[in-house]
PDB file of C-alpha atoms in Angstrom:
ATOM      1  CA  UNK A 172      21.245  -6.859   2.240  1.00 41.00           C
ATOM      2  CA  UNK A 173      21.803  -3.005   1.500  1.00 42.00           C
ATOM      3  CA  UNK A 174      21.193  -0.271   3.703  1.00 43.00           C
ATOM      4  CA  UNK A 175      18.064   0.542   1.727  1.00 42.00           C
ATOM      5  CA  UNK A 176      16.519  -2.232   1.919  1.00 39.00           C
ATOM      6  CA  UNK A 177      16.888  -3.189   5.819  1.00 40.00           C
ATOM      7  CA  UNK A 178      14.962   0.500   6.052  1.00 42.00           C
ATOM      8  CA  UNK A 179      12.413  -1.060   3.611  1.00 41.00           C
ATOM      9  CA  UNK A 180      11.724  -4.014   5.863  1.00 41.00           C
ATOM     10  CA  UNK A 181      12.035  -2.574   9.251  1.00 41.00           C
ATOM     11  CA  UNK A 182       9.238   0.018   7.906  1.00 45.00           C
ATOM     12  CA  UNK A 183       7.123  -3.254   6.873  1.00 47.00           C
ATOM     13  CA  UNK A 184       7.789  -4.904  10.060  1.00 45.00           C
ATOM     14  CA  UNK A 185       6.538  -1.751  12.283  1.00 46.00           C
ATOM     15  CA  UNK A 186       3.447  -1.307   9.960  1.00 50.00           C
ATOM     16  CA  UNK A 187       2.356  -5.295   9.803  1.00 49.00           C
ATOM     17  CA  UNK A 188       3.188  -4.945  13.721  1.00 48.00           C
ATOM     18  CA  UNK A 189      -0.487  -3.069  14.189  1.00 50.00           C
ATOM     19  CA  UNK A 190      -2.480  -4.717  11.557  1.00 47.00           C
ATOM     20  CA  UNK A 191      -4.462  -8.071  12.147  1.00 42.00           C
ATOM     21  CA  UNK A 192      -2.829 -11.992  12.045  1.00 34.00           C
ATOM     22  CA  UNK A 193      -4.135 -11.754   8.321  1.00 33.00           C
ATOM     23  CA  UNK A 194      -0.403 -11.097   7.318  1.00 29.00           C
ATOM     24  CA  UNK A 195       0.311 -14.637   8.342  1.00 27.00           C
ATOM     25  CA  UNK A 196      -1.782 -16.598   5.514  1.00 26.00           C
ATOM     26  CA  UNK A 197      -0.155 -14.233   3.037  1.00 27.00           C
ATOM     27  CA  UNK A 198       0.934 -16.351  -0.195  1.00 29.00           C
ATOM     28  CA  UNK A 199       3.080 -15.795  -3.394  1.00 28.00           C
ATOM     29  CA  UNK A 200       0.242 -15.123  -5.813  1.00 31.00           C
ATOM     30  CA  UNK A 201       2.479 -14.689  -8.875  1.00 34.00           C
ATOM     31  CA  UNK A 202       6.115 -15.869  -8.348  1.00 31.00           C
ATOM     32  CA  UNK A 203       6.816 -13.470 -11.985  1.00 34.00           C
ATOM     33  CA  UNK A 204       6.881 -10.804  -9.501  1.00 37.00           C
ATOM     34  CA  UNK A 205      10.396 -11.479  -7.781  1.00 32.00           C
ATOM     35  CA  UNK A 206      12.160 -11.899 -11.389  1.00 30.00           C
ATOM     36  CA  UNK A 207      15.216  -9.134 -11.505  1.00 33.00           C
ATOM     37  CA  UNK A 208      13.795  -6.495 -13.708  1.00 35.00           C
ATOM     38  CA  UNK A 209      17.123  -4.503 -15.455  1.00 31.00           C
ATOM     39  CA  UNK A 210      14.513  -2.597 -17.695  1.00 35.00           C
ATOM     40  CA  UNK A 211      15.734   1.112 -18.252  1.00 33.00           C
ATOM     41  CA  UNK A 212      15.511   4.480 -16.669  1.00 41.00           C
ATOM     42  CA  UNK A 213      11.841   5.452 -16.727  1.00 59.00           C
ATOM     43  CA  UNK A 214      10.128   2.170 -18.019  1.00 45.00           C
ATOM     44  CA  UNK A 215       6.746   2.023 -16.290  1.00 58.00           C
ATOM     45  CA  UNK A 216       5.627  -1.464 -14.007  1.00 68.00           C
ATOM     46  CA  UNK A 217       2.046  -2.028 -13.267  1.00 75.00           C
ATOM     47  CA  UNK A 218       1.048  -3.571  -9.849  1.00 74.00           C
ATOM     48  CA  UNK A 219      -2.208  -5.261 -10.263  1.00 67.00           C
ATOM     49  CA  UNK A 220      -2.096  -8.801  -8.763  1.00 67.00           C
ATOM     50  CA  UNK A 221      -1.340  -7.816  -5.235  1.00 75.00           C
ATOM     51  CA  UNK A 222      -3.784  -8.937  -2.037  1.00 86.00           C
ATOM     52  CA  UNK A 223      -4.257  -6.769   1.244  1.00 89.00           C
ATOM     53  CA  UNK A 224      -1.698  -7.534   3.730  1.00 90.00           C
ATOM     54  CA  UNK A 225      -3.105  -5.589   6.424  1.00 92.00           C
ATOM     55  CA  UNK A 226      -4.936  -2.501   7.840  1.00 96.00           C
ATOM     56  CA  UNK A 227      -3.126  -0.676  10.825  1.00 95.00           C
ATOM     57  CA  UNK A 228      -4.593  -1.743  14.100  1.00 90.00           C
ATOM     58  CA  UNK A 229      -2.640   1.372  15.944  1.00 91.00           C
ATOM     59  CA  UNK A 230      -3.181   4.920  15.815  1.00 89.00           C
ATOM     60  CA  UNK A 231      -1.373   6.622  12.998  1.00 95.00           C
ATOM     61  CA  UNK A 232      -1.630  10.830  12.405  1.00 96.00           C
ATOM     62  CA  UNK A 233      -1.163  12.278   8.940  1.00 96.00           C
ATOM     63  CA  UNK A 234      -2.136  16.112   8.286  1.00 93.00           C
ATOM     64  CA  UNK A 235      -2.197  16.511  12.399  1.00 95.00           C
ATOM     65  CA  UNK A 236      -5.460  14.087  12.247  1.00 96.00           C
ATOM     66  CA  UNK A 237      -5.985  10.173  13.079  1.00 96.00           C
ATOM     67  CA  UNK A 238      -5.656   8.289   9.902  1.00 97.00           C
ATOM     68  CA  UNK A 239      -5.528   4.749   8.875  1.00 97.00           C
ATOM     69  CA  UNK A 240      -2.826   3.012   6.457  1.00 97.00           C
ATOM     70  CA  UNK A 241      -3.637   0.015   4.689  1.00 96.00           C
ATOM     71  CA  UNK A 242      -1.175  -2.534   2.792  1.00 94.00           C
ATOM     72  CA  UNK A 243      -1.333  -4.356   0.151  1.00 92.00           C
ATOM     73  CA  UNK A 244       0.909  -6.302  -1.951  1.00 87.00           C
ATOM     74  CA  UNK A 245       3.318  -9.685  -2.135  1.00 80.00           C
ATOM     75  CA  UNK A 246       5.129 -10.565   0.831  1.00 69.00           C
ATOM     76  CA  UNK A 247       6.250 -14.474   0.564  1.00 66.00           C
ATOM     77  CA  UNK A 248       7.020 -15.954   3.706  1.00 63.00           C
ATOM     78  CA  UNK A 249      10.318 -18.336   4.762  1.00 64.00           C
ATOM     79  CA  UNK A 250       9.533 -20.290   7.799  1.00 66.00           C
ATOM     80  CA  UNK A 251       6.677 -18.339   8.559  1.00 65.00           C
ATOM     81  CA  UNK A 252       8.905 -14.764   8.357  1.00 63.00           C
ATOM     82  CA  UNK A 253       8.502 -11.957   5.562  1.00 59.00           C
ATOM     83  CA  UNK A 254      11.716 -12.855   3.825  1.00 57.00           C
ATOM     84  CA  UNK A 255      11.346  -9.846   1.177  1.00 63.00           C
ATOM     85  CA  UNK A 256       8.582  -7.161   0.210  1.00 76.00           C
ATOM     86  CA  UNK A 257       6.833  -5.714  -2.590  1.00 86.00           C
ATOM     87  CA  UNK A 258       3.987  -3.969  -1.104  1.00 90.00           C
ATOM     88  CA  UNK A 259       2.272  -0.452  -1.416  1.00 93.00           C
ATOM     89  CA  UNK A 260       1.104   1.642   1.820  1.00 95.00           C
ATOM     90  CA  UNK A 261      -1.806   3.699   1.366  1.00 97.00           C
ATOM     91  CA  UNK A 262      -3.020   6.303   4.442  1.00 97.00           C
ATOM     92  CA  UNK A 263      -5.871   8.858   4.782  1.00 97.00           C
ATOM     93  CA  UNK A 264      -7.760  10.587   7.332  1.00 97.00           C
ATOM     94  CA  UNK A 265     -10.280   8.290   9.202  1.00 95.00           C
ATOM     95  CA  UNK A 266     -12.886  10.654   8.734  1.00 96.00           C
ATOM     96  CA  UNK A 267     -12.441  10.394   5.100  1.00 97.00           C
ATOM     97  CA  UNK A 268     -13.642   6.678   5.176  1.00 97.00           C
ATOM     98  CA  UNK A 269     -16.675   5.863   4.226  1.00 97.00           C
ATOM     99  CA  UNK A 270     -18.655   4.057   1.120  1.00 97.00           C
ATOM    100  CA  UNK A 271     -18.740   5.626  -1.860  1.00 97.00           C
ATOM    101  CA  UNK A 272     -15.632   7.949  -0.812  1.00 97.00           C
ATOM    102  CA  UNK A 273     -12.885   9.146  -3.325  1.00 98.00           C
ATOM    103  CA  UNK A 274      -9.641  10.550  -2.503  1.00 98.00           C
ATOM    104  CA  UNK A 275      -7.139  11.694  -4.843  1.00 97.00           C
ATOM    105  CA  UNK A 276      -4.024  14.039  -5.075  1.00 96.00           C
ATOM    106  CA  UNK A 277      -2.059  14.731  -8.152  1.00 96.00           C
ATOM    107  CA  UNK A 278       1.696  15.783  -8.032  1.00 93.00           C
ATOM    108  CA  UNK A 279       1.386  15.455  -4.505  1.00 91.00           C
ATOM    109  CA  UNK A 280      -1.183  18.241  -3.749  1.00 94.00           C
ATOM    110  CA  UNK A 281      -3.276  16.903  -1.100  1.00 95.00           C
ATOM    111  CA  UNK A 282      -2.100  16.566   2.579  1.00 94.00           C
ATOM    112  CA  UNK A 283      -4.889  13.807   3.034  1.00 96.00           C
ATOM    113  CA  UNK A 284      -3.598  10.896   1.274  1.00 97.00           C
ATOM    114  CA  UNK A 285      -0.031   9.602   1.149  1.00 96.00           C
ATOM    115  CA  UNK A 286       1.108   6.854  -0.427  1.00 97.00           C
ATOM    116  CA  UNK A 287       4.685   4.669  -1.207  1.00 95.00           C
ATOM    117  CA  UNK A 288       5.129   1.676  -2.897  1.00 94.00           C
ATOM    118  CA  UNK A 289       8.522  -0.704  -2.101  1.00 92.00           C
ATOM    119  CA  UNK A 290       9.120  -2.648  -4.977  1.00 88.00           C
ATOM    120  CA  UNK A 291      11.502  -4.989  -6.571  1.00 83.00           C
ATOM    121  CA  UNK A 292      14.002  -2.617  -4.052  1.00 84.00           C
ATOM    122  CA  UNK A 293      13.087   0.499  -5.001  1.00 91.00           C
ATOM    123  CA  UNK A 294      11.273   3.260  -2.975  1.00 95.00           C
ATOM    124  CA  UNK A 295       8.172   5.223  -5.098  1.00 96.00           C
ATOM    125  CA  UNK A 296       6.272   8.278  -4.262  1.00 97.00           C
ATOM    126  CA  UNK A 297       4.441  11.040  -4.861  1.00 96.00           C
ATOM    127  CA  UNK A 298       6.410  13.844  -5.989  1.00 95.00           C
ATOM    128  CA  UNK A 299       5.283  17.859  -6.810  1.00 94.00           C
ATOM    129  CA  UNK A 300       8.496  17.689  -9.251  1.00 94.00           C
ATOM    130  CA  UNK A 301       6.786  14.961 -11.417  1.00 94.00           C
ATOM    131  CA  UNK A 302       3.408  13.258 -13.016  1.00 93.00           C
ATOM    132  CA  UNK A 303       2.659  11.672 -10.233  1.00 96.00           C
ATOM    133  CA  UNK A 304      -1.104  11.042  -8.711  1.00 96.00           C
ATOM    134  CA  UNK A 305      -2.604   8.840  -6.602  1.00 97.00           C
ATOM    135  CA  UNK A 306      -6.952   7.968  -6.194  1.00 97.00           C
ATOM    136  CA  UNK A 307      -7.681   5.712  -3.586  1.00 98.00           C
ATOM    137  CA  UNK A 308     -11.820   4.679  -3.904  1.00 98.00           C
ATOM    138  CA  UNK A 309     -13.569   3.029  -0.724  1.00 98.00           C
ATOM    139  CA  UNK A 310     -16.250   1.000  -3.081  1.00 97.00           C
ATOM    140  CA  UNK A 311     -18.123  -0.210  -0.344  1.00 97.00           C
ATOM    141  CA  UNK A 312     -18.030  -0.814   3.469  1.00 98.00           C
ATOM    142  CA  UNK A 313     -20.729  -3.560   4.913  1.00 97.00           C
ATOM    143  CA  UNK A 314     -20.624  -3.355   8.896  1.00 96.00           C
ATOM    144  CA  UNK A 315     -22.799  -6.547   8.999  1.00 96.00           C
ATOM    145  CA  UNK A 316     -20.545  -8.677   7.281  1.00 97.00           C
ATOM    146  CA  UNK A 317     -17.402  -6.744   8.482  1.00 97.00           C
ATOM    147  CA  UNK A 318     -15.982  -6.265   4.636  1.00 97.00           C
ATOM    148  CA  UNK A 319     -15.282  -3.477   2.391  1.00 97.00           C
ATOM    149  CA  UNK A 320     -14.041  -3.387  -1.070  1.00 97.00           C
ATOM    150  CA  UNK A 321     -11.300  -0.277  -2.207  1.00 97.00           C
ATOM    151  CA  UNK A 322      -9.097   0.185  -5.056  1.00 96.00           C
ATOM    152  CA  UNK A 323      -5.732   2.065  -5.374  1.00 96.00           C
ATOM    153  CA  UNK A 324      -4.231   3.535  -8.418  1.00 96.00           C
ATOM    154  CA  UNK A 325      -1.210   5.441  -8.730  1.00 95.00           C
ATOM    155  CA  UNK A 326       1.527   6.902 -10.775  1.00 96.00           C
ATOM    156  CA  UNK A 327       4.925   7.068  -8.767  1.00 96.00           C
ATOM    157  CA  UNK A 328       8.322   7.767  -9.216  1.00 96.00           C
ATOM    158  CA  UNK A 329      11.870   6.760  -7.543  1.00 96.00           C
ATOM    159  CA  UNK A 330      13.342   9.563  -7.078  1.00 96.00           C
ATOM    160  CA  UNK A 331      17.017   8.191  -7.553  1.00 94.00           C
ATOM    161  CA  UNK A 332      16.675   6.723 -11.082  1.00 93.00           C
ATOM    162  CA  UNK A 333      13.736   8.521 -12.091  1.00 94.00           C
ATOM    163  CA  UNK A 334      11.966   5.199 -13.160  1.00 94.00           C
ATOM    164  CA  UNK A 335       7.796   5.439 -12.841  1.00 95.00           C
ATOM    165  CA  UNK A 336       5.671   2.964 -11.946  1.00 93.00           C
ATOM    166  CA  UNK A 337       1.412   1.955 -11.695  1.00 93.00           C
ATOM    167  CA  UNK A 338      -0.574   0.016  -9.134  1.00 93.00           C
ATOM    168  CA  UNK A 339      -3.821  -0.685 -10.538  1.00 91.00           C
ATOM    169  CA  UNK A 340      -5.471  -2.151  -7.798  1.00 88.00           C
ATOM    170  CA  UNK A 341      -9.017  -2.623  -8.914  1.00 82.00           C
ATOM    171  CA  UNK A 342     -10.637  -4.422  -6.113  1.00 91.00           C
ATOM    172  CA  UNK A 343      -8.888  -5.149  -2.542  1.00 94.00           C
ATOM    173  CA  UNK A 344     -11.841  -7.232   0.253  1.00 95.00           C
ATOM    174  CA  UNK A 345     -10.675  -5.997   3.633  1.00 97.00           C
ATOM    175  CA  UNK A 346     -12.828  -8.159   6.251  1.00 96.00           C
ATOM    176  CA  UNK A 347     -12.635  -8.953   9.783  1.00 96.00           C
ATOM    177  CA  UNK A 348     -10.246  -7.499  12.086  1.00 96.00           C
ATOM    178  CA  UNK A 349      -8.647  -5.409   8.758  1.00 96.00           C
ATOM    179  CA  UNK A 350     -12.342  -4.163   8.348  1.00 97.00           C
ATOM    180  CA  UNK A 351     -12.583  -3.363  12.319  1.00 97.00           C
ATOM    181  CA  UNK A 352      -9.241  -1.687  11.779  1.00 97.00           C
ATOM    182  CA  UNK A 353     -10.330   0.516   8.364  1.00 97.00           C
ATOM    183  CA  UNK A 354     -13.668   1.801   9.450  1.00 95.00           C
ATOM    184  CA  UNK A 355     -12.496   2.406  13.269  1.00 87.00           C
ATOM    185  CA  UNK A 356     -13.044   1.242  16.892  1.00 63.00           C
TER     186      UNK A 356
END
């Protein structure tokens, strides 16, 4: 296992460490996902069949105010351990969550979201030096039933090989303790 990678799944590991025992009925929803893609130097991949994999359950600061991450993507599980990742973190401001919300940032321009995607080994961002955005929507948040519906899209880049790539996460349920976690204590 490279260097980069071990980075890559410590950072899972310390964000799934805060978020609720959701992570532990996580499931291989398309096994395509984990075939070796060679494809060349700026071919775009689309995320769009990924599930939630948690909501941090720990307080988190981004722009100097409490924020919230949430994760989503595959994580298959060997003997009941991540054994690799393709996921996508997500954060924002707390205050910025509510039904009906949108929050976006373009070439990196807006302190209040960040987001990174591991996938397939690679590391993707947001990045001022290329067409890069990101628009998380909160759909809907029901405090009665403890669920909330968001989607995620985004347009990042690896930095080292310059390759792009798209989540197009259209709907993501967040319920129970994940919901607790999203909307605040």
């Amino acid at each position: 296992m490279n260097s980069r990678l071990k980075c890559t799944a410590t950072a899972l590991v310390l964000f799934l460490s805060g978020c609720s025992a959701k992570t532990e009925t996580i499931e291989i929803i398309n096994p395509t996902d984990f075939i070796d893609n060679t494809a060349a130097v700026n071919t775009i991949d689309t995320i769009n069949n990924s599930q939630l994999i948690g909501v941090t359950g720990f307080d988190i600061m981004l722009n100097n105010a409490p924020a919230v991450g949430v994760a989503i993507g595959i994580v298959p599980r060997v003997n009941n351990e991540p054994s690799s990742q393709n996921f996508v973190e997500v954060t924002t401001l707390r205050s910025l969550i509510a039904a009906d919300t949108t929050i976006t940032a373009t070439a990196n321009n807006n302190a209040n979201i960040s987001i990174s995607t591991y996938w397939r080994d690679q590391r993707y961002v947001q990045s001022t030096a290329h067409d890069t955005h990101v628009t998380l929507r909160i759909l809907s948040l029901d405090r009665l039933s403890k669920t909330g519906f968001i989607s995620v899209q985004a347009r990042l880049v690896d930095l080292d090989s310059g390759e792009f790539i798209h989540v197009e996460q259209e709907q993501v349920v967040i319920t129970g303790q994940d919901f607790i976690n999203l909307v605040g204590r």
